[in-house]
Coordinates of C-alpha atoms in Angstrom, one line a residue:
M1 CA 113.5 115.8 121.1
S2 CA 115.3 112.3 121.2
F3 CA 116.3 110.6 125.5
H4 CA 118.2 108.1 123.0
N5 CA 121.4 110.2 124.9
S6 CA 120.8 108.9 128.6
S7 CA 123.4 112.4 129.2
S8 CA 121.6 114.1 127.9
A9 CA 117.4 112.8 129.2
A10 CA 119.1 113.4 132.4
D11 CA 119.7 117.1 132.5
I12 CA 115.7 117.6 130.0
T13 CA 114.3 116.4 133.5
E14 CA 116.1 118.0 136.0
V15 CA 114.4 120.8 133.8
E16 CA 111.2 119.5 133.9
K17 CA 111.3 118.9 138.0
R18 CA 112.7 122.7 138.0
R19 CA 110.2 123.9 135.4
M20 CA 107.5 122.2 136.9
S21 CA 108.2 122.7 140.9
D22 CA 108.8 126.8 140.1
V23 CA 105.1 126.6 139.5
H24 CA 103.2 129.0 142.0
G25 CA 105.7 126.9 144.4
L26 CA 104.6 123.5 143.9
D27 CA 106.4 119.6 143.6
I28 CA 107.1 117.8 141.4
D29 CA 103.8 115.7 140.7
E30 CA 103.7 111.8 140.3
R31 CA 102.3 112.2 137.4
D32 CA 105.0 114.5 135.1
R33 CA 107.6 111.9 136.1
D34 CA 105.3 109.0 134.4
L35 CA 104.8 111.6 131.7
L36 CA 109.3 111.7 131.1
Q37 CA 108.6 107.8 132.1
R38 CA 105.9 107.2 128.9
Q39 CA 107.9 109.6 126.3
R40 CA 111.2 107.6 127.1
E41 CA 109.5 104.4 126.4
L42 CA 108.1 105.9 123.1
E43 CA 111.5 107.0 122.0
D44 CA 113.6 104.4 122.8
L45 CA 110.8 101.5 121.3
D46 CA 112.9 101.6 118.0
D47 CA 116.2 100.4 119.5
N48 CA 114.3 97.5 120.2
T49 CA 112.1 96.7 117.6
K50 CA 112.8 93.3 116.4
L51 CA 111.6 91.4 113.1
N52 CA 109.5 88.0 114.5
W53 CA 107.0 86.1 113.7
E54 CA 104.9 88.5 115.3
M55 CA 104.9 91.3 113.0
I56 CA 105.6 89.2 110.1
K57 CA 102.3 88.2 110.6
K58 CA 100.5 91.9 111.2
L59 CA 103.1 92.2 107.4
T60 CA 101.2 89.1 105.5
V61 CA 98.2 90.5 106.9
C62 CA 98.8 94.1 105.6
G63 CA 100.1 92.5 102.8
V64 CA 96.8 91.2 102.1
A65 CA 94.6 94.0 102.5
F66 CA 96.4 95.3 99.2
L67 CA 95.9 92.7 97.0
N68 CA 92.9 92.9 98.4
D69 CA 91.9 96.2 97.0
A70 CA 93.6 96.6 94.6
Y71 CA 91.6 93.0 92.4
D72 CA 88.6 94.9 94.2
M73 CA 89.1 98.4 93.0
F74 CA 90.7 97.1 89.7
A75 CA 88.8 93.8 88.9
I76 CA 86.3 96.8 88.0
N77 CA 87.4 97.6 84.3
I78 CA 86.9 93.2 82.6
V79 CA 84.1 93.4 84.2
A80 CA 83.1 96.6 82.7
M81 CA 84.3 94.9 79.9
I82 CA 82.0 91.9 80.8
L83 CA 78.5 94.1 81.3
G84 CA 78.8 95.1 77.7
F85 CA 78.4 92.1 76.4
V86 CA 75.8 91.3 78.7
Y87 CA 73.6 94.0 79.4
Y88 CA 73.8 94.9 75.3
H89 CA 74.8 92.0 73.4
D90 CA 71.5 93.6 71.4
A91 CA 71.9 96.9 71.0
E92 CA 73.2 98.5 67.2
G93 CA 75.4 100.2 65.8
A94 CA 78.2 101.1 68.0
E95 CA 76.7 100.4 71.4
Q96 CA 76.8 97.2 70.6
N97 CA 78.5 95.1 73.3
T98 CA 79.6 98.2 75.1
V99 CA 78.0 99.8 78.5
P100 CA 76.7 103.5 77.7
K101 CA 79.4 106.0 79.4
K102 CA 77.3 107.3 82.2
W103 CA 76.5 103.7 83.7
D104 CA 80.6 103.0 82.8
T105 CA 81.4 105.8 85.0
L106 CA 79.1 105.3 88.4
I107 CA 80.6 102.5 88.4
K108 CA 84.0 103.0 88.2
I109 CA 83.9 106.0 89.9
A110 CA 81.1 104.5 92.4
V111 CA 84.5 102.6 95.0
Q112 CA 87.0 105.9 95.6
I113 CA 83.8 108.1 96.5
G114 CA 82.6 104.4 99.2
C115 CA 87.2 105.6 99.3
L116 CA 87.1 108.9 99.8
L117 CA 84.8 108.6 103.0
G118 CA 86.1 105.8 104.5
Q119 CA 89.3 107.2 104.5
L120 CA 87.8 109.9 106.5
V121 CA 85.6 108.3 109.1
L122 CA 87.8 104.7 109.4
G123 CA 90.9 107.5 109.2
R124 CA 89.6 109.9 112.2
L125 CA 88.1 106.7 114.2
G126 CA 91.5 104.6 114.3
D127 CA 92.8 107.7 116.2
K128 CA 90.4 107.7 118.3
V129 CA 89.1 103.5 118.6
G130 CA 92.3 101.7 118.3
R131 CA 94.5 100.6 115.2
T132 CA 93.2 97.4 114.7
T133 CA 89.7 97.3 116.1
V134 CA 88.7 100.2 113.2
Y135 CA 91.3 97.8 111.3
S136 CA 89.3 94.7 112.2
A137 CA 85.6 96.4 110.9
S138 CA 86.5 97.7 107.8
L139 CA 87.4 94.2 106.2
M140 CA 83.6 93.1 107.5
I141 CA 82.4 95.4 105.9
A142 CA 84.5 94.8 102.7
I143 CA 83.7 91.0 103.0
I144 CA 80.5 91.7 103.4
T145 CA 79.9 94.0 100.0
T146 CA 82.3 92.2 97.7
I147 CA 80.0 88.9 97.9
A148 CA 76.7 91.5 97.9
S149 CA 77.9 92.7 95.0
A150 CA 78.3 89.8 93.4
F151 CA 74.8 89.4 93.6
S152 CA 74.0 92.9 92.4
N153 CA 71.0 92.8 89.8
S154 CA 67.6 94.9 89.0
M155 CA 65.0 95.9 91.5
V156 CA 62.9 98.0 91.0
K157 CA 61.9 100.4 88.1
G158 CA 64.2 103.0 88.6
F159 CA 67.4 100.4 89.8
N160 CA 68.5 98.6 87.3
V161 CA 72.0 96.5 87.7
F162 CA 75.0 99.3 87.9
V163 CA 73.1 101.3 89.8
V164 CA 72.8 99.1 93.0
L165 CA 76.0 97.4 92.3
F166 CA 77.3 101.2 92.8
I167 CA 76.1 101.3 95.5
W168 CA 77.1 97.7 96.7
R169 CA 80.6 99.3 95.5
V170 CA 80.3 102.9 97.8
L171 CA 79.7 100.1 100.5
L172 CA 82.3 97.9 99.7
G173 CA 84.5 101.0 98.8
F174 CA 84.1 102.6 102.5
G175 CA 85.9 100.0 104.0
I176 CA 88.5 99.8 101.7
G177 CA 89.5 102.8 102.5
G178 CA 89.7 102.7 106.3
D179 CA 93.3 100.9 104.6
Y180 CA 94.9 102.7 104.1
P181 CA 96.0 104.9 106.8
L182 CA 95.2 102.2 109.0
T183 CA 97.4 99.6 107.4
A184 CA 100.5 102.9 106.8
T185 CA 100.5 103.8 111.4
I186 CA 100.6 100.2 112.4
V187 CA 102.8 99.6 109.9
S188 CA 105.0 102.1 111.0
E189 CA 104.6 102.1 114.1
Y190 CA 105.8 98.4 114.5
A191 CA 108.8 99.1 112.8
S192 CA 112.2 100.8 113.7
P193 CA 113.9 103.0 112.0
K194 CA 116.6 101.4 110.2
N195 CA 113.6 99.4 108.0
R196 CA 110.3 101.2 108.2
G197 CA 110.4 103.0 104.7
K198 CA 111.3 99.8 103.1
L199 CA 108.0 97.1 104.7
M200 CA 105.4 100.2 104.3
S201 CA 106.7 100.2 100.6
A202 CA 106.7 96.2 100.1
V203 CA 102.9 96.3 102.3
F204 CA 101.5 98.8 99.4
A205 CA 103.2 96.8 96.9
C206 CA 100.9 94.0 97.5
Q207 CA 99.1 96.4 95.3
G208 CA 100.5 95.3 92.5
F209 CA 99.7 91.9 92.3
G210 CA 96.1 92.3 93.3
N211 CA 97.0 94.4 89.8
V212 CA 97.5 91.3 87.9
L213 CA 95.7 88.9 89.3
A214 CA 91.9 90.3 89.0
P215 CA 92.4 90.1 85.1
I216 CA 94.0 86.7 85.5
V217 CA 91.6 85.5 87.6
G218 CA 89.8 87.1 84.2
I219 CA 91.3 84.6 81.9
I220 CA 90.4 81.6 84.0
V221 CA 87.0 82.2 85.2
T222 CA 86.2 83.2 81.1
A223 CA 87.7 79.1 79.9
C224 CA 86.3 77.8 81.8
F225 CA 82.7 79.1 80.9
K226 CA 83.8 79.0 76.9
S227 CA 81.5 77.4 75.7
A228 CA 78.8 78.0 77.5
I229 CA 79.6 82.0 77.2
D230 CA 80.4 80.9 73.5
D231 CA 77.3 79.3 72.7
D232 CA 74.6 81.9 74.9
V233 CA 76.7 85.6 75.0
R234 CA 74.8 86.0 78.4
N235 CA 75.6 83.3 80.4
L236 CA 79.3 86.1 81.2
D237 CA 76.5 86.9 83.1
Y238 CA 78.0 84.7 85.9
V239 CA 81.8 84.8 84.7
W240 CA 81.9 89.0 86.3
R241 CA 80.3 87.6 88.6
L242 CA 81.8 85.4 90.3
I243 CA 85.4 87.6 89.2
I244 CA 83.9 89.9 92.0
G245 CA 83.1 87.3 94.4
L246 CA 86.1 85.8 94.6
G247 CA 87.7 89.1 95.6
C248 CA 86.1 87.9 99.0
I249 CA 88.7 85.3 99.3
P250 CA 91.9 86.8 100.9
G251 CA 89.6 88.9 103.4
V252 CA 88.2 86.2 104.5
A253 CA 91.4 84.1 104.8
T254 CA 93.4 86.2 107.0
L255 CA 90.0 87.6 108.8
Y256 CA 91.4 85.8 112.0
W257 CA 94.9 87.5 112.1
R258 CA 93.0 91.0 111.8
L259 CA 90.6 90.1 114.5
T260 CA 93.6 89.2 117.0
M261 CA 96.0 91.7 116.3
E262 CA 97.0 94.2 118.9
D263 CA 97.5 97.4 118.7
S264 CA 101.6 98.6 119.0
K265 CA 102.8 99.9 121.6
R266 CA 103.7 102.9 120.5
F267 CA 100.4 103.6 120.1
Q268 CA 99.2 103.3 123.5
L269 CA 102.2 105.2 125.3
E270 CA 101.2 107.1 123.5
S271 CA 97.7 107.2 124.3
A272 CA 98.6 106.8 127.8
K273 CA 100.6 110.0 128.0
A274 CA 98.4 112.4 126.4
A275 CA 95.8 111.8 129.4
A276 CA 98.8 111.3 132.0
A277 CA 99.1 115.5 130.0
N278 CA 95.4 116.3 130.2
A279 CA 94.7 114.3 134.3
D280 CA 97.9 116.9 135.0
E281 CA 95.8 119.8 133.2
D282 CA 92.6 119.0 135.3
M283 CA 95.4 118.4 139.0
Q284 CA 96.5 121.9 138.5
R285 CA 93.3 123.4 137.7
E286 CA 91.9 122.0 141.4
K287 CA 94.5 123.3 142.7
L288 CA 94.1 127.0 141.0
L289 CA 90.5 126.6 141.8
A290 CA 91.5 126.3 146.0
K291 CA 93.4 129.6 145.7
Q292 CA 91.0 130.9 144.2
H293 CA 88.8 130.8 146.0
F294 CA 91.0 132.0 149.4
A295 CA 91.8 134.3 147.0
E296 CA 88.2 135.7 146.7
D297 CA 87.0 136.0 150.2
N298 CA 90.2 138.6 150.5
M299 CA 89.9 140.5 147.7
Q300 CA 86.1 140.6 148.2
E301 CA 86.9 141.8 151.7
E302 CA 89.1 144.9 149.7
G303 CA 86.6 144.9 147.5
L304 CA 89.1 144.7 145.0
L305 CA 87.2 141.4 143.2
E306 CA 85.1 142.7 139.9
S307 CA 84.6 139.3 138.7
P308 CA 84.3 136.0 140.3
N309 CA 86.4 134.4 137.9
T310 CA 89.2 137.2 137.7
V311 CA 91.7 135.1 140.2
L312 CA 91.9 132.7 137.7
N313 CA 91.5 133.6 134.9
V314 CA 95.0 135.6 135.6
A315 CA 95.9 132.3 137.4
L316 CA 95.2 130.1 134.3
A317 CA 97.1 132.6 132.2
D318 CA 100.8 133.1 134.5
D319 CA 100.9 129.1 134.4
K320 CA 99.3 127.0 131.0
P321 CA 99.1 123.3 132.3
R322 CA 100.8 121.0 130.2
R323 CA 97.9 119.4 127.7
A324 CA 97.4 117.7 124.4
K325 CA 97.5 119.9 121.7
T326 CA 94.1 119.3 119.4
F327 CA 94.2 119.0 115.9
G328 CA 93.1 121.8 115.4
Q329 CA 96.0 123.5 117.6
Y330 CA 98.7 121.2 115.8
F331 CA 97.5 122.6 112.6
S332 CA 97.0 125.7 113.4
E333 CA 100.7 126.0 112.6
W334 CA 102.0 126.6 109.2
R335 CA 105.4 125.0 110.1
H336 CA 102.6 121.8 110.5
L337 CA 99.5 122.4 108.4
K338 CA 101.9 122.7 105.0
V339 CA 103.4 119.4 105.8
L340 CA 99.3 118.0 105.9
L341 CA 99.3 120.6 102.9
G342 CA 101.6 119.0 100.7
T343 CA 101.4 115.1 101.1
S344 CA 97.4 115.7 100.8
I345 CA 97.9 117.8 97.2
A346 CA 100.6 115.9 96.0
W347 CA 98.5 112.0 96.3
F348 CA 95.9 114.4 95.1
A349 CA 97.8 115.1 91.6
L350 CA 99.1 111.5 91.3
D351 CA 95.5 110.5 91.5
V352 CA 94.1 111.7 88.6
A353 CA 96.9 110.2 86.4
F354 CA 97.3 107.0 88.3
Y355 CA 93.3 106.1 88.7
G356 CA 92.9 108.3 84.9
I357 CA 95.0 105.9 83.5
N358 CA 94.0 102.5 85.2
L359 CA 90.9 102.6 85.4
N360 CA 91.0 103.2 82.0
S361 CA 93.0 100.5 80.8
A362 CA 90.8 99.7 77.5
V363 CA 92.6 102.6 76.2
V364 CA 95.8 101.8 76.0
I365 CA 95.7 98.3 75.5
D366 CA 93.6 99.7 72.1
A367 CA 96.0 102.2 71.4
I368 CA 97.7 99.3 71.0
G369 CA 96.5 97.1 68.4
F370 CA 95.8 94.6 71.5
A371 CA 92.4 93.9 72.4
G372 CA 91.1 92.8 69.1
D373 CA 87.5 93.5 67.5
L374 CA 84.5 94.5 69.6
Y375 CA 82.6 93.2 67.0
K376 CA 82.9 90.3 65.3
D377 CA 85.6 88.6 67.6
K378 CA 84.3 85.5 70.1
P379 CA 83.7 87.8 73.4
S380 CA 85.5 85.1 75.0
H381 CA 88.1 85.2 73.1
F382 CA 87.9 89.4 73.1
I383 CA 88.0 89.1 77.4
I384 CA 90.7 86.8 77.5
R385 CA 93.0 89.4 74.7
N386 CA 91.9 92.3 77.4
C387 CA 92.8 90.5 80.5
L388 CA 96.7 89.2 79.4
G389 CA 97.0 93.1 77.8
N390 CA 96.2 94.3 81.1
I391 CA 98.3 91.7 83.0
I392 CA 100.9 92.5 80.3
I393 CA 100.8 96.4 81.5
N394 CA 100.9 95.6 84.6
I395 CA 103.6 93.4 84.6
L396 CA 106.1 95.6 82.4
G397 CA 105.8 98.6 84.0
S398 CA 103.7 98.5 87.3
V399 CA 105.1 95.6 90.0
P400 CA 108.8 96.7 89.2
G401 CA 108.0 99.9 90.1
Y402 CA 106.8 98.3 93.4
W403 CA 110.2 96.2 93.8
I404 CA 112.4 98.9 92.7
S405 CA 110.1 101.7 95.6
V406 CA 111.0 98.4 98.2
F407 CA 115.0 97.8 97.6
T408 CA 115.6 102.0 97.6
I409 CA 113.6 103.6 100.2
E410 CA 116.1 103.4 102.7
R411 CA 118.9 103.4 100.9
L412 CA 117.7 107.7 98.3
G413 CA 114.9 108.5 101.0
R414 CA 110.8 108.9 100.2
K415 CA 111.6 113.1 99.2
T416 CA 114.3 111.9 96.6
I417 CA 111.8 109.4 94.9
Q418 CA 109.1 111.2 94.9
L419 CA 110.6 114.2 93.4
M420 CA 112.7 112.3 90.5
G421 CA 108.2 110.7 90.0
F422 CA 107.1 114.0 89.2
A423 CA 109.9 115.2 87.4
M424 CA 110.2 111.5 84.7
L425 CA 106.3 111.6 85.0
T426 CA 106.1 115.4 83.5
I427 CA 108.6 114.4 80.9
L428 CA 107.0 111.5 79.9
Y429 CA 103.7 113.1 80.6
I430 CA 104.4 115.8 77.8
V431 CA 105.9 113.3 75.1
L432 CA 103.8 110.7 74.9
G433 CA 100.6 113.6 75.3
F434 CA 102.6 116.2 72.0
A435 CA 103.7 113.5 71.3
Y436 CA 100.9 111.1 70.8
H437 CA 99.6 110.6 67.4
K438 CA 102.9 110.9 66.2
I439 CA 104.3 107.7 67.5
L440 CA 101.7 105.8 67.7
D441 CA 101.8 106.6 63.6
K442 CA 105.6 105.6 63.6
S443 CA 106.1 103.2 66.2
V444 CA 103.4 101.8 68.3
A445 CA 106.5 99.8 70.2
G446 CA 108.2 102.9 71.4
F447 CA 104.8 104.3 72.3
I448 CA 105.3 101.3 74.8
V449 CA 108.1 101.5 75.6
L450 CA 107.5 105.3 76.3
F451 CA 104.2 104.2 78.5
T452 CA 105.9 101.4 80.4
L453 CA 108.2 103.9 81.6
A454 CA 105.6 106.5 82.6
Q455 CA 103.7 103.5 84.4
L456 CA 107.8 102.2 85.6
F457 CA 107.6 106.1 87.5
Q458 CA 104.1 106.1 89.0
N459 CA 105.6 103.0 91.5
F460 CA 109.3 103.8 91.7
G461 CA 107.7 108.0 92.5
P462 CA 105.4 108.9 94.2
N463 CA 102.5 106.6 94.1
V464 CA 104.0 104.4 97.1
T465 CA 105.8 107.9 98.1
T466 CA 102.8 109.5 98.8
F467 CA 101.4 105.8 100.9
V468 CA 104.1 106.3 103.3
I469 CA 105.4 109.5 103.4
P470 CA 102.3 110.8 105.9
G471 CA 101.8 107.1 107.0
E472 CA 106.0 108.9 109.5
V473 CA 105.5 112.7 109.3
F474 CA 102.8 113.4 111.2
P475 CA 102.2 112.7 115.1
T476 CA 101.5 109.7 116.7
R477 CA 97.8 111.5 118.0
F478 CA 96.7 112.5 114.6
R479 CA 98.8 110.0 111.6
S480 CA 95.8 107.6 111.8
T481 CA 93.9 111.0 110.9
A482 CA 96.1 112.6 108.8
H483 CA 96.8 110.2 106.5
G484 CA 93.1 109.4 106.0
I485 CA 92.5 112.9 104.9
S486 CA 95.9 113.2 102.5
A487 CA 94.7 109.3 101.4
A488 CA 90.8 111.5 100.5
A489 CA 92.6 113.7 98.3
G490 CA 94.0 110.9 96.4
K491 CA 91.0 109.7 95.9
L492 CA 89.3 112.9 95.3
G493 CA 92.2 113.7 92.6
A494 CA 90.6 109.5 90.9
I495 CA 87.0 111.3 91.5
V496 CA 88.2 114.6 88.7
A497 CA 90.1 112.0 86.6
Q498 CA 86.6 109.7 86.0
G499 CA 84.0 112.6 86.2
G500 CA 84.8 114.3 85.2
F501 CA 88.4 114.2 82.5
M502 CA 88.1 111.1 81.3
Q503 CA 84.2 112.3 79.8
L504 CA 85.9 114.5 77.7
K505 CA 88.3 111.8 75.8
D506 CA 85.8 111.0 72.9
R507 CA 85.6 114.3 71.9
G508 CA 86.0 115.1 68.4
G509 CA 85.6 111.0 67.6
K510 CA 86.5 107.7 69.9
N511 CA 89.7 108.6 71.9
Q512 CA 90.4 111.7 69.7
F513 CA 90.9 113.0 73.7
I514 CA 93.9 111.2 75.0
D515 CA 96.5 113.4 74.1
H516 CA 95.3 116.7 75.2
L517 CA 94.5 114.7 78.4
L518 CA 98.5 113.2 78.4
E519 CA 98.7 116.7 78.3
I520 CA 96.6 117.8 81.5
F521 CA 98.5 115.2 83.7
A522 CA 101.6 116.8 83.1
L523 CA 100.6 119.8 84.1
F524 CA 99.1 117.9 87.4
M525 CA 103.1 115.9 87.7
L526 CA 104.7 119.5 87.7
I527 CA 102.2 120.9 90.9
G528 CA 103.1 117.5 93.1
F529 CA 106.4 118.1 92.1
F530 CA 106.5 121.7 93.8
V531 CA 104.8 121.0 97.1
T532 CA 106.7 118.1 98.0
F533 CA 108.9 120.6 98.9
W534 CA 106.9 121.4 101.7
I535 CA 107.5 117.6 103.7
P536 CA 109.8 116.9 105.2
E537 CA 112.7 113.5 104.6
S538 CA 111.8 110.9 107.1
K539 CA 114.8 108.7 105.5
G540 CA 117.0 107.1 108.7
K541 CA 114.6 109.2 112.0
T542 CA 112.4 107.6 114.5
L543 CA 108.7 108.6 114.5
E544 CA 109.4 111.1 117.1
E545 CA 112.2 113.2 116.0
I546 CA 109.8 113.3 112.4
C547 CA 107.8 115.2 113.8
D548 CA 109.0 116.4 117.7
E549 CA 106.6 115.0 119.3
S550 CA 107.5 116.8 122.6
E551 CA 106.0 120.1 121.1
E552 CA 102.5 118.6 120.8
Y553 CA 101.7 119.4 124.0
Y554 CA 101.7 123.0 125.2

């Protein structure tokens, strides 16, 4: 319901007043006027939203958060490669300089497990406690656990460096997980309908810079220790710790700004509105109880009352005071539940492929012949070459895809971009999957073009929109929780990809099952395409119009 039209607002107000005055002959209460006034203020916020220094500061904090998160998540590709040289340089045969699959999987899946938990827990707390309070806490968790991860080492028997690193990275992921729902809700609630999608996309696009920053830092740190590494490969132990530890710098740099952020006026007004609605119920119940006592005396004298609660139950059935719906009540309706399922399943489907590929970029770098020789090359040369490969992959497709979304999302719409992205990814993964070996045998350049297009349409497509849409299509009181559920579904997809599908990549020989994995990814893209139809288009609408927040009360 929108109150932007003053005449319609007056009519609605009169209707509300008449409705309330008809309830047992009661006059409209002051709390009802407060409730309606807050509703109008809530919906008028968008008209007064302008880009100012305070908003620029918040966008900077949120953008740096995603740069930092992406760095922490994807730096593990480089770290896992270095750990192979440090701890398995004296292994024999194919195991030399390579982390065993079980440990490789464990350290790569750790952040995703932590993220899933953090998105659910911190997302819920964001609605209950407040956005910025939990947002600050999530950053402090991330900073502490990043530093602790850098000092991971073997402890007691059974707790080798990989187990310790896994534990710290799960906790790191918990802090990172809170950034997803809280960043989305903070930006969406501050922005106007005209630029909300663009600002949310721009913040999320900083993830692309984090993807590139990790290998850049890897090259710089490796180059600084090049002579020492060539003399003794165990000196790489300093390199991987520095790569991880330096990841706390962006967070530390913006910690003060996070600590001093305030919740949006929209969230404050919505919280007050919900409290007023619930207080209204308590007041009505007190009045009904007073009537009950009077009626019970008369009815008991006449022997008509069978139960002491009969009058109250009948009264409440006839007159239900307006009350804020709970999370369960709101999503028990299929029209609301299908939106949550649509955002969650789409994110899950996307992340199966997104993390299946991006957490294993070495497979692609090796496929195009850029990786070098693991056994003959000098460790420093091999690491720098792979870092360059990571940079090339991201700059060719990923980073441009993010920013194409930023500049087109308000024109094309979220739903259109998501449908187009899933459709193109389905086609590209089918081609790459069924013709994988043929393409690589005939034209490495052709494979690079197709893979670059896939990276492009991941980000000029569902990777951006699955983040943006859940930040817009749910009521303010549940926005952080629902976004957290959607994001957690995505991380579940990442866990399934890394812990399940990618374990099959060497079936039949090294990387021999990759073509079939791409075919599987195509199926998930098709699923994402179809569930997108459950999601409404939010382009150009106020947050209240998108989910009709007037229906959040009954």
